[in-house]
Amino acid sequence: MTTAKQQHAEDPQTAGVRERLDALIAEAGVASQRSLIRRIAEAGLGLGHDGTTRLDLKITATAVEEMRAAFRLFAPFRGVPKVTIFGSARTQSHDPLWVGAEAAARGLAEQGWMVVTGAGPGIMEAAATGAGPERSLGISIRLPFEEAPLDVAADDDHRIAMKYFFTRKLMLVKESRGFICLPGGFGTMDETFELLTLQQTGKMEPMPIVLLDRDGGTYWRSFARFVVEELAGAGLIAVDDLDRVLVTDSPEAAIAEVTGFWRNYDSLRWQGERLVLRVRTDPSDAELADLNERFSGLCESGEIARTAPLPSEVADGDALDLPRIVFTPRRRAVGDLYRLIRALNELESAPRELQPVQRTVGTAGTAGAVGAPGGQLAT
């Protein structure tokens, strides 16, 4: 099957203008990543050669412009850990769910995290209020029948508005290192299922996902029961696919899940069929033996072993200061991988104090969750 990238590379309509594009890109003052900039320009020319309709061209142009605006929004905060909080736009300020979202956001902001929301009312406003204007980032959607985005963010450097849901959803996920979902309608369910799908299919590396409810609430427990009984029960997903999600009614537990996920675990990277996990402290011999006994079913072959940085990691200068373990996993063992990460975080040798999460993980096309290589979102 020909991929879009291969089709573009073979496009005879754009091949003849590459030298002129290179000259134009240089003249425009683009100093880095010129081959990718040329590839974007060539794709645009290809759309013209294809006779693409005006509507489809408008969709393409708007999507690229919206992604550029989002990249610019996040760029100044690239080294700051972020959590995205999803939930209903209809939740009122007296609702315990509002209070829980505000408390979770405030607690994470106090630990150095930024909070990303959809910049709307309800849970989104509660989370942005809890984080405060300097610690919140908002990506709103322009809708003909909804209220204007709330003015919670510090200024226009902390918020943008988008036309398309698909670009908005991409940016609500791409930069974050954790996710908290509170009860909501179709939009919240869409966002929650997308998170689960991205992780199940390996298009996003492992991240903490929390389903936060009010005290005694049944929304997420009913959701989990449906997933286990109907989806897993019918063999449509693996029985343990939901094991990587925390269902809780405690904002404090939500905060601990998001921050604690990064206590010892740092990042991962594929090397062919082998998966490298980078950690903050090297497991002892006894701890490594225990991990092999507990997680033998995770390995397709061989065992979990220590390793020095692999050649591809050395070539990219990728987290060379960190200890790492390596193994060959079963490709669909998502639940087991999450249990291994939690076990690494609970080792006696693991740092007792939570470490700041400051760097973007992996190198494009090489890091990713079980199932496929990729970055935080696979390329």
XYZ file of N, CA and C in Angstrom, residues 26-280:
765
model
N 15.100 29.636 1.398
C 16.309 30.299 1.899
C 16.145 31.809 1.873
N 15.566 32.330 0.796
C 15.368 33.775 0.668
C 14.412 34.299 1.737
N 13.450 33.463 2.132
C 12.483 33.868 3.155
C 13.087 33.863 4.555
N 14.314 33.389 4.690
C 14.990 33.418 5.978
C 14.719 32.222 6.866
N 14.190 31.144 6.303
C 13.968 29.927 7.089
C 15.321 29.276 7.352
N 15.669 29.141 8.629
C 17.024 28.718 8.967
C 17.149 27.228 9.264
N 16.053 26.551 9.586
C 16.148 25.139 9.962
C 14.960 24.365 9.410
N 15.097 23.040 9.414
C 14.040 22.133 8.963
C 13.543 22.473 7.558
N 14.462 22.872 6.690
C 14.053 23.331 5.360
C 13.418 22.223 4.527
N 13.888 20.995 4.687
C 13.323 19.911 3.878
C 11.857 19.676 4.222
N 11.509 19.810 5.503
C 10.113 19.641 5.894
C 9.261 20.820 5.433
N 9.822 22.026 5.499
C 9.091 23.193 4.996
C 8.829 23.029 3.497
N 9.830 22.543 2.774
C 9.641 22.301 1.343
C 8.569 21.241 1.112
N 8.569 20.227 1.944
C 7.566 19.169 1.798
C 6.153 19.720 1.981
N 5.980 20.631 2.939
C 4.671 21.252 3.146
C 4.277 22.077 1.921
N 5.239 22.846 1.403
C 4.957 23.660 0.212
C 4.630 22.780 -0.992
N 5.363 21.689 -1.156
C 5.103 20.778 -2.271
C 3.717 20.150 -2.165
N 3.302 19.835 -0.938
C 1.962 19.278 -0.759
C 0.905 20.286 -1.184
N 1.142 21.571 -0.873
C 0.212 22.604 -1.309
C 0.136 22.709 -2.818
N 1.292 22.664 -3.471
C 1.302 22.690 -4.937
C 0.606 21.452 -5.506
N 0.820 20.319 -4.849
C 0.171 19.096 -5.303
C -1.347 19.195 -5.242
N -1.856 19.866 -4.216
C -3.302 20.072 -4.132
C -3.809 20.860 -5.335
N -3.017 21.852 -5.740
C -3.405 22.624 -6.917
C -3.398 21.783 -8.176
N -2.373 20.962 -8.348
C -2.290 20.089 -9.521
C -3.405 19.044 -9.531
N -3.870 18.658 -8.338
C -4.902 17.623 -8.251
C -6.292 18.141 -8.602
N -6.414 19.444 -8.779
C -7.733 20.010 -9.031
C -8.620 19.996 -7.801
N -8.005 20.116 -6.626
C -8.748 20.089 -5.371
C -9.785 21.210 -5.334
N -10.956 20.915 -4.803
C -12.026 21.909 -4.784
C -11.687 23.055 -3.839
N -12.346 24.173 -4.044
C -12.108 25.348 -3.209
C -12.420 25.048 -1.739
N -13.509 24.323 -1.482
C -13.860 23.997 -0.101
C -12.764 23.169 0.558
N -12.260 22.153 -0.150
C -11.204 21.316 0.423
C -9.918 22.109 0.642
N -9.631 23.046 -0.257
C -8.455 23.901 -0.072
C -8.630 24.808 1.140
N -9.833 25.321 1.344
C -10.087 26.167 2.516
C -9.926 25.369 3.802
N -10.399 24.128 3.800
C -10.227 23.270 4.975
C -8.742 23.063 5.263
N -7.973 22.770 4.217
C -6.535 22.535 4.378
C -5.830 23.779 4.897
N -6.106 24.922 4.278
C -5.441 26.164 4.679
C -5.775 26.524 6.120
N -7.050 26.402 6.487
C -7.450 26.742 7.853
C -6.818 25.798 8.862
N -6.777 24.507 8.543
C -6.187 23.539 9.468
C -4.712 23.836 9.711
N -3.971 24.135 8.648
C -2.545 24.453 8.800
C -2.372 25.738 9.601
N -3.192 26.747 9.325
C -3.102 28.009 10.066
C -3.411 27.798 11.543
N -4.400 26.953 11.840
C -4.746 26.702 13.236
C -3.643 25.932 13.951
N -3.035 24.976 13.278
C -1.925 24.258 13.899
C -0.746 25.188 14.147
N -0.473 26.080 13.200
C 0.617 27.029 13.403
C 0.339 27.908 14.622
N -0.894 28.388 14.746
C -1.244 29.228 15.892
C -1.067 28.467 17.204
N -1.434 27.187 17.212
C -1.288 26.388 18.425
C 0.175 26.130 18.755
N 0.985 25.843 17.741
C 2.416 25.655 17.984
C 3.023 26.911 18.608
N 2.612 28.061 18.118
C 3.118 29.331 18.664
C 2.626 29.542 20.098
N 1.394 29.108 20.376
C 0.855 29.235 21.730
C 1.686 28.437 22.725
N 2.023 27.205 22.366
C 2.714 26.317 23.302
C 4.220 26.554 23.362
N 4.794 27.143 22.330
C 6.254 27.241 22.236
C 6.916 27.860 23.468
N 6.399 28.965 24.032
C 7.084 29.558 25.191
C 7.038 28.681 26.440
N 6.151 27.686 26.454
C 5.963 26.858 27.643
C 6.377 25.410 27.394
N 7.220 25.185 26.395
C 7.579 23.836 25.983
C 8.231 23.041 27.110
N 8.945 23.685 28.010
C 9.616 22.963 29.078
C 8.786 22.786 30.331
N 7.520 23.206 30.312
C 6.665 23.134 31.494
C 5.698 21.960 31.348
N 5.583 21.088 32.364
C 4.632 19.970 32.249
C 3.197 20.478 32.219
N 2.366 19.800 31.439
C 0.981 20.241 31.260
C 0.026 19.074 31.456
N -1.136 19.389 31.985
C -2.219 18.430 32.115
C -3.444 19.034 31.440
N -4.162 18.236 30.677
C -5.402 18.696 30.060
C -6.574 18.200 30.886
N -7.509 19.103 31.155
C -8.708 18.760 31.917
C -9.923 18.921 31.013
N -10.665 17.826 30.844
C -11.870 17.807 30.022
C -13.106 17.745 30.917
N -14.237 18.208 30.403
C -15.494 18.090 31.135
C -16.576 18.948 30.522
N -17.743 18.880 31.101
C -18.926 19.533 30.545
C -18.839 21.051 30.594
N -19.357 21.690 29.541
C -19.488 23.150 29.519
C -20.702 23.607 30.311
N -21.551 22.684 30.756
C -22.813 23.048 31.404
C -22.763 22.961 32.920
N -21.666 22.494 33.477
C -21.547 22.364 34.930
C -21.528 23.741 35.582
N -22.339 23.914 36.623
C -22.458 25.199 37.310
C -21.466 25.302 38.468
N -21.198 26.532 38.884
C -20.153 26.778 39.883
C -20.489 26.200 41.252
N -21.760 25.914 41.528
C -22.131 25.323 42.819
C -22.037 23.801 42.810
N -21.777 23.211 41.653
C -21.731 21.756 41.509
C -20.435 21.211 42.109
N -20.498 20.104 42.854
C -19.269 19.492 43.376
C -18.253 19.150 42.289
N -18.718 18.887 41.064
C -17.782 18.606 39.979
C -16.938 19.833 39.657
N -17.549 21.008 39.686
C -16.810 22.266 39.485
C -15.735 22.389 40.559
N -16.144 22.171 41.802
C -15.215 22.299 42.925
C -14.060 21.313 42.774
N -14.367 20.083 42.352
C -13.322 19.081 42.171
C -12.351 19.441 41.066
N -12.880 19.944 39.944
C -12.010 20.352 38.838
C -11.120 21.516 39.247
N -11.695 22.473 39.950
C -10.923 23.631 40.403
C -9.821 23.203 41.367
N -10.154 22.281 42.285
C -9.167 21.821 43.267
C -8.038 21.045 42.599
N -8.375 20.174 41.656
C -7.342 19.402 40.964
C -6.409 20.320 40.190
N -6.975 21.297 39.491
C -6.154 22.229 38.718
C -5.269 23.068 39.631
N -5.825 23.514 40.744
C -5.033 24.337 41.669
C -3.870 23.528 42.243
N -4.145 22.289 42.639
C -3.094 21.457 43.208
C -1.976 21.172 42.226
N -2.315 20.933 40.978
C -1.286 20.687 39.965
C -0.503 21.953 39.659
N -1.191 23.090 39.587
C -0.495 24.358 39.337
C 0.488 24.658 40.458
N 0.115 24.332 41.681
C 1.009 24.565 42.822
C 2.256 23.689 42.747
N 2.188 22.591 42.004
C 3.350 21.719 41.826
C 4.092 21.996 40.521
N 3.772 23.120 39.875
C 4.535 23.542 38.707
C 3.951 23.161 37.373
N 2.758 22.586 37.356
C 2.126 22.186 36.107
C 1.301 23.329 35.526
N 1.125 23.311 34.214
C 0.160 24.176 33.560
C -1.063 23.344 33.199
N -2.214 24.008 33.148
C -3.481 23.334 32.886
C -4.018 23.794 31.540
N -4.288 22.838 30.667
C -4.829 23.112 29.336
C -6.313 22.765 29.342
N -7.142 23.664 28.829
C -8.581 23.412 28.755
C -9.109 23.840 27.391
N -10.390 23.554 27.188
C -11.065 23.985 25.972
C -11.553 25.409 26.025
N -11.180 26.155 27.065
C -11.449 27.598 27.178
C -12.931 27.926 27.091
N -13.763 27.039 27.603
C -15.192 27.297 27.629
C -15.689 27.419 29.054
N -17.022 27.462 29.239
C -17.595 27.538 30.583
C -17.587 26.172 31.266
N -18.229 26.085 32.412
C -18.361 24.815 33.113
C -17.046 24.304 33.673
N -16.780 23.024 33.469
C -15.563 22.392 33.987
C -14.321 23.093 33.462
N -14.362 23.538 32.212
C -13.203 24.221 31.629
C -12.896 25.507 32.385
N -13.931 26.258 32.714
C -13.730 27.489 33.485
C -13.234 27.171 34.892
N -13.793 26.125 35.501
C -13.363 25.739 36.844
C -11.877 25.401 36.866
N -11.419 24.626 35.887
C -10.011 24.232 35.835
C -9.112 25.432 35.591
N -9.517 26.311 34.668
C -8.708 27.497 34.387
C -8.658 28.419 35.594
N -9.761 28.525 36.314
C -9.792 29.354 37.517
C -8.877 28.776 38.585
N -8.925 27.453 38.766
C -8.073 26.822 39.761
C -6.598 26.989 39.458
N -6.231 26.864 38.197
C -4.825 27.001 37.813
C -4.350 28.441 37.895
N -5.254 29.387 37.655
C -4.875 30.797 37.622
C -4.479 31.224 36.228
N -4.557 32.518 35.950
C -4.334 33.000 34.581
C -2.952 32.708 34.024
N -1.922 32.712 34.854
C -0.569 32.488 34.349
C -0.256 31.011 34.145
N -1.074 30.137 34.733
C -0.816 28.699 34.657
C -1.851 27.973 33.808
N -2.673 28.705 33.061
C -3.687 28.061 32.233
C -3.497 28.426 30.771
N -3.803 27.476 29.905
C -3.786 27.671 28.460
C -5.129 27.204 27.919
N -5.720 27.991 27.023
C -7.044 27.664 26.523
C -7.092 27.555 25.013
N -7.772 26.521 24.528
C -7.983 26.332 23.087
C -9.483 26.190 22.873
N -10.125 27.265 22.470
C -11.580 27.263 22.340
C -11.999 26.876 20.932
N -13.285 26.629 20.782
C -13.870 26.295 19.486
C -14.931 27.340 19.164
N -14.945 27.812 17.941
C -15.946 28.801 17.528
C -17.212 28.068 17.092
N -18.289 28.274 17.845
C -19.564 27.632 17.555
C -20.640 28.695 17.367
N -21.578 28.471 16.465
C -22.579 29.498 16.178
C -23.612 29.678 17.275
N -23.749 28.683 18.172
C -24.835 28.755 19.153
C -24.335 28.680 20.590
N -23.038 28.830 20.794
C -22.485 28.769 22.141
C -21.959 30.134 22.558
N -21.722 30.260 23.875
C -21.168 31.492 24.405
C -19.743 31.699 23.898
N -19.301 32.969 23.957
C -17.922 33.279 23.589
C -16.970 32.642 24.596
N -15.722 32.364 24.210
C -14.744 31.803 25.139
C -14.587 32.689 26.373
N -14.350 32.053 27.507
C -14.236 32.800 28.752
C -12.893 33.502 28.857
N -12.900 34.620 29.529
C -11.701 35.443 29.656
C -10.977 35.102 30.954
N -10.555 33.827 31.069
C -9.873 33.375 32.278
C -8.365 33.437 32.114
N -7.869 33.153 30.904
C -6.428 33.142 30.656
C -5.841 34.531 30.864
N -4.535 34.563 31.077
C -3.868 35.824 31.383
C -4.026 36.830 30.257
N -3.848 36.402 29.025
C -3.917 37.299 27.876
C -3.970 36.440 26.627
N -3.881 37.087 25.477
C -3.970 36.344 24.225
C -2.779 35.422 23.999
N -1.718 35.571 24.792
C -0.596 34.638 24.699
C -0.921 33.293 25.344
N -2.066 33.206 26.013
C -2.452 31.984 26.714
C -3.703 31.340 26.129
N -4.190 31.805 24.996
C -5.418 31.229 24.445
C -5.498 31.467 22.947
N -6.171 30.555 22.282
C -6.480 30.708 20.867
C -7.868 30.125 20.623
N -8.476 30.509 19.508
C -9.776 29.967 19.105
C -9.617 29.244 17.776
N -10.328 28.141 17.625
C -10.218 27.336 16.413
C -11.587 27.112 15.779
N -11.567 26.844 14.490
C -12.786 26.537 13.749
C -13.105 25.053 13.777
N -12.064 24.222 13.711
C -12.272 22.788 13.545
C -12.023 22.019 14.839
N -12.904 21.068 15.107
C -12.726 20.218 16.275
C -11.476 19.346 16.147
N -11.164 18.877 14.949
C -10.052 17.926 14.837
C -8.712 18.582 15.138
N -8.513 19.841 14.736
C -7.264 20.518 15.088
C -7.250 20.855 16.577
N -8.395 21.226 17.113
C -8.477 21.536 18.544
C -8.177 20.301 19.383
N -8.773 19.168 19.024
C -8.530 17.952 19.801
C -7.066 17.534 19.735
N -6.454 17.685 18.572
C -5.036 17.368 18.442
C -4.214 18.175 19.435
N -4.485 19.471 19.513
C -3.670 20.337 20.355
C -4.022 20.226 21.836
N -5.229 19.787 22.154
C -5.569 19.541 23.551
C -4.850 18.309 24.095
N -4.354 17.467 23.195
C -3.691 16.227 23.600
C -2.182 16.288 23.414
N -1.732 16.894 22.339
C -0.344 16.776 21.882
C 0.695 17.171 22.925
N 0.477 18.245 23.655
C 1.516 18.791 24.530
C 1.433 18.295 25.968
N 0.391 17.555 26.313
C 0.145 17.255 27.722
C 0.793 15.953 28.162
N 1.061 15.883 29.462
C 1.707 14.723 30.088
C 0.757 14.020 31.045
N -0.512 14.405 31.013
C -1.520 13.770 31.840
C -2.886 14.335 31.495
N -3.934 13.568 31.837
C -5.289 13.964 31.459
C -6.251 13.644 32.594
N -7.144 14.595 32.861
C -8.205 14.396 33.842
C -9.528 14.676 33.144
N -10.406 13.684 33.141
C -11.717 13.819 32.499
C -12.795 13.812 33.575
N -13.642 14.833 33.565
C -14.797 14.889 34.445
C -16.053 14.630 33.624
N -17.175 14.332 34.272
C -18.391 14.023 33.525
C -18.781 15.127 32.551
N -19.278 14.703 31.405
C -19.703 15.644 30.377
C -20.561 14.953 29.344
N -20.865 15.675 28.286
C -21.741 15.162 27.244
C -20.988 14.483 26.123
N -21.526 14.620 24.906
C -20.927 13.942 23.762
C -19.472 14.362 23.547
N -19.188 15.654 23.711
C -17.827 16.130 23.480
C -16.831 15.505 24.437
N -17.196 15.449 25.723
C -16.310 14.850 26.719
C -16.116 13.360 26.460
N -17.193 12.674 26.093
C -17.061 11.250 25.786
C -16.172 11.039 24.562
N -16.328 11.903 23.572
C -15.484 11.834 22.371
C -14.018 11.995 22.748
N -13.722 12.993 23.587
C -12.338 13.248 23.993
C -11.780 12.088 24.811
N -12.603 11.533 25.698
C -12.152 10.420 26.528
C -11.864 9.181 25.689
N -12.776 8.847 24.792
C -12.556 7.678 23.940
C -11.362 7.888 23.009
N -11.137 9.128 22.582
C -9.962 9.371 21.736
C -8.677 9.110 22.510
N -8.611 9.557 23.766
C -7.433 9.271 24.591
C -7.205 7.768 24.702
N -8.273 7.034 25.003
C -8.148 5.587 25.154
C -7.727 4.928 23.846
N -8.265 5.423 22.737
C -7.919 4.857 21.429
C -6.470 5.135 21.070
N -6.017 6.371 21.297
C -4.637 6.729 20.977
C -3.652 5.855 21.742
N -3.953 5.593 23.006
C -3.039 4.773 23.795
C -3.155 3.299 23.429
N -4.372 2.815 23.196
C -4.547 1.409 22.842
C -3.850 1.067 21.532
N -3.867 2.004 20.582
C -3.290 1.752 19.259
C -1.829 2.161 19.161
N -1.259 2.694 20.241
C 0.142 3.065 20.212
C 0.427 4.377 19.531
N -0.587 5.207 19.300
C -0.375 6.504 18.673
C -0.037 7.587 19.687
N -0.049 7.233 20.964
C 0.382 8.158 22.005
C 1.122 7.345 23.048
N 2.220 7.866 23.539
C 2.978 7.116 24.526
C 2.212 7.057 25.840
N 2.586 6.161 26.746
C 1.854 6.031 28.004
C 1.763 7.349 28.759
N 0.570 7.660 29.203
C 0.292 8.863 29.984
C -0.750 8.512 31.039
N -0.749 9.208 32.171
C -1.801 8.975 33.160
C -3.132 9.563 32.696
N -4.193 8.773 32.822
C -5.554 9.220 32.519
C -6.396 9.001 33.768
N -7.048 10.059 34.234
C -7.889 9.996 35.427
C -9.320 10.336 35.040
N -10.263 9.519 35.486
C -11.686 9.806 35.321
C -12.200 10.246 36.686
N -12.404 11.547 36.839
C -12.708 12.154 38.141
C -14.195 12.466 38.247
N -14.827 11.979 39.313
C -16.258 12.178 39.542
C -16.469 12.922 40.860
N -17.715 13.296 41.125
C -18.065 13.842 42.434
C -18.087 12.716 43.457
N -18.052 13.084 44.745
C -18.086 12.104 45.821
C -19.351 11.258 45.683
N -19.182 9.959 45.559
C -20.313 9.059 45.408
C -20.931 9.044 44.030
N -20.329 9.732 43.070
C -20.884 9.802 41.723
C -20.813 8.465 41.001
N -21.713 8.291 40.040
C -21.792 7.019 39.315
C -21.434 7.150 37.836
N -21.129 8.367 37.370
C -20.920 8.592 35.936
C -19.801 7.710 35.396
N -18.604 7.816 35.969
C -17.470 7.074 35.423
C -17.506 5.605 35.812
N -18.085 5.284 36.960
C -18.206 3.867 37.312
C -19.187 3.164 36.377
N -20.245 3.878 35.991
C -21.172 3.308 35.007
C -20.494 3.165 33.652
N -19.677 4.156 33.303
C -18.910 4.095 32.058
C -17.975 2.890 32.071
N -17.245 2.707 33.177
C -16.301 1.592 33.283
C -17.038 0.256 33.228
N -18.197 0.195 33.864
C -18.967 -1.050 33.830
C -19.415 -1.373 32.405
N -19.858 -0.348 31.662
C -20.248 -0.555 30.266
C -19.065 -1.061 29.443
N -17.897 -0.437 29.629
C -16.716 -0.834 28.863
C -16.341 -2.281 29.168
N -16.345 -2.641 30.442
C -15.937 -3.993 30.831
C -16.975 -5.026 30.397
N -18.255 -4.736 30.662
C -19.288 -5.734 30.393
C -19.619 -5.844 28.913
N -19.737 -4.709 28.232
C -20.193 -4.737 26.846
C -19.037 -4.848 25.846
N -17.996 -4.040 26.024
C -16.894 -4.057 25.056
C -15.955 -5.235 25.307
N -15.424 -5.313 26.533
C -14.533 -6.436 26.837
C -15.307 -7.752 26.833
N -16.545 -7.712 27.330
C -17.355 -8.925 27.382
C -17.628 -9.513 26.016
N -17.709 -8.651 25.012
C -17.944 -9.109 23.643
C -16.654 -9.359 22.879
N -15.519 -9.199 23.553
C -14.236 -9.423 22.897
C -13.820 -8.301 21.969
N -14.439 -7.117 22.122
C -14.119 -5.989 21.244
C -12.866 -5.252 21.690
N -12.513 -5.357 22.958
C -11.260 -4.834 23.494
C -10.698 -5.892 24.435
N -9.449 -5.699 24.854
C -8.850 -6.617 25.815
C -9.440 -6.365 27.200
N -9.485 -7.390 28.009
C -10.068 -7.277 29.342
C -9.349 -6.224 30.174
N -8.027 -6.099 29.971
C -7.249 -5.179 30.804
C -7.041 -3.812 30.155
N -7.742 -3.504 29.072
C -7.521 -2.230 28.385
C -7.862 -1.022 29.250
N -8.754 -1.192 30.215
C -9.134 -0.070 31.068
C -8.299 -0.017 32.341
N -7.380 -0.978 32.513
C -6.567 -1.001 33.726
C -5.671 0.223 33.842
N -5.352 0.848 32.722
C -4.444 1.994 32.750
C -5.134 3.276 33.190
N -6.432 3.230 33.457
C -7.212 4.411 33.810
C -7.559 4.366 35.292
N -7.424 5.506 35.978
C -7.845 5.608 37.372
C -9.225 6.243 37.433
N -10.182 5.548 38.052
C -11.510 6.100 38.316
C -11.555 6.487 39.786
N -11.853 7.753 40.076
C -11.805 8.233 41.449
C -12.769 9.390 41.645
N -13.119 9.649 42.898
C -13.899 10.844 43.224
C -13.081 11.812 44.074
N -11.767 11.619 44.078
C -10.877 12.433 44.902
C -9.947 13.287 44.048
N -10.045 14.620 44.132
C -9.084 15.467 43.415
C -7.646 15.190 43.833
N -7.451 14.874 45.117
C -6.100 14.585 45.596
C -5.547 13.318 44.943
N -6.398 12.307 44.789
C -5.957 11.085 44.111
C -5.649 11.354 42.646
N -6.424 12.240 42.026
C -6.162 12.602 40.627
C -4.805 13.275 40.490
N -4.509 14.190 41.399
C -3.218 14.883 41.380
C -2.081 13.882 41.568
N -2.246 12.982 42.542
C -1.200 11.993 42.823
C -0.976 11.069 41.633
N -2.042 10.701 40.924
C -1.906 9.822 39.762
C -1.128 10.507 38.650
N -1.447 11.774 38.386
C -0.781 12.502 37.300
C 0.691 12.724 37.622
N 0.973 13.209 38.812
C 2.363 13.516 39.157
C 3.169 12.249 39.456
N 2.541 11.278 40.121
C 3.251 10.065 40.503
C 3.630 9.180 39.334
N 2.930 9.321 38.206
C 3.246 8.529 37.023
C 4.672 8.782 36.563
N 5.186 9.973 36.881
C 6.520 10.377 36.428
C 7.553 10.351 37.557
N 7.232 9.651 38.654
C 8.159 9.601 39.791
C 9.497 8.988 39.388
N 9.452 7.855 38.709
C 10.667 7.151 38.297
C 10.708 6.979 36.779
N 9.588 6.601 36.192
C 9.491 6.466 34.734
C 9.682 7.823 34.069
N 10.445 7.821 32.976
C 10.697 9.073 32.259
C 10.161 9.040 30.834
N 10.490 8.000 30.083
C 10.138 7.992 28.662
C 10.444 6.620 28.083
N 10.059 6.432 26.828
C 10.362 5.170 26.156
C 10.788 5.419 24.721
N 11.376 4.383 24.138
C 11.815 4.469 22.749
C 11.916 3.062 22.167
N 11.456 2.925 20.948
C 11.569 1.657 20.236
C 12.908 1.550 19.521
N 13.460 0.333 19.537
C 14.623 -0.007 18.734
C 14.276 -1.310 18.037
N 13.704 -1.216 16.849
C 13.198 -2.407 16.186
C 12.055 -2.999 16.987
N 12.207 -4.276 17.368
C 11.182 -4.947 18.162
C 11.384 -4.735 19.659
N 12.497 -4.137 20.031
C 12.794 -3.946 21.449
C 12.287 -2.594 21.932
N 11.866 -2.569 23.184
C 11.358 -1.347 23.797
C 12.267 -0.954 24.951
N 12.738 0.281 24.929
C 13.598 0.817 25.979
C 12.766 1.730 26.870
N 12.814 1.494 28.178
C 12.186 2.390 29.143
C 13.284 3.119 29.889
N 13.229 4.448 29.869
C 14.191 5.245 30.628
C 13.597 5.579 31.997
N 14.409 5.434 33.037
C 13.971 5.687 34.412
C 14.967 6.625 35.082
N 14.576 7.143 36.236
C 15.429 8.113 36.934
C 16.475 7.444 37.821
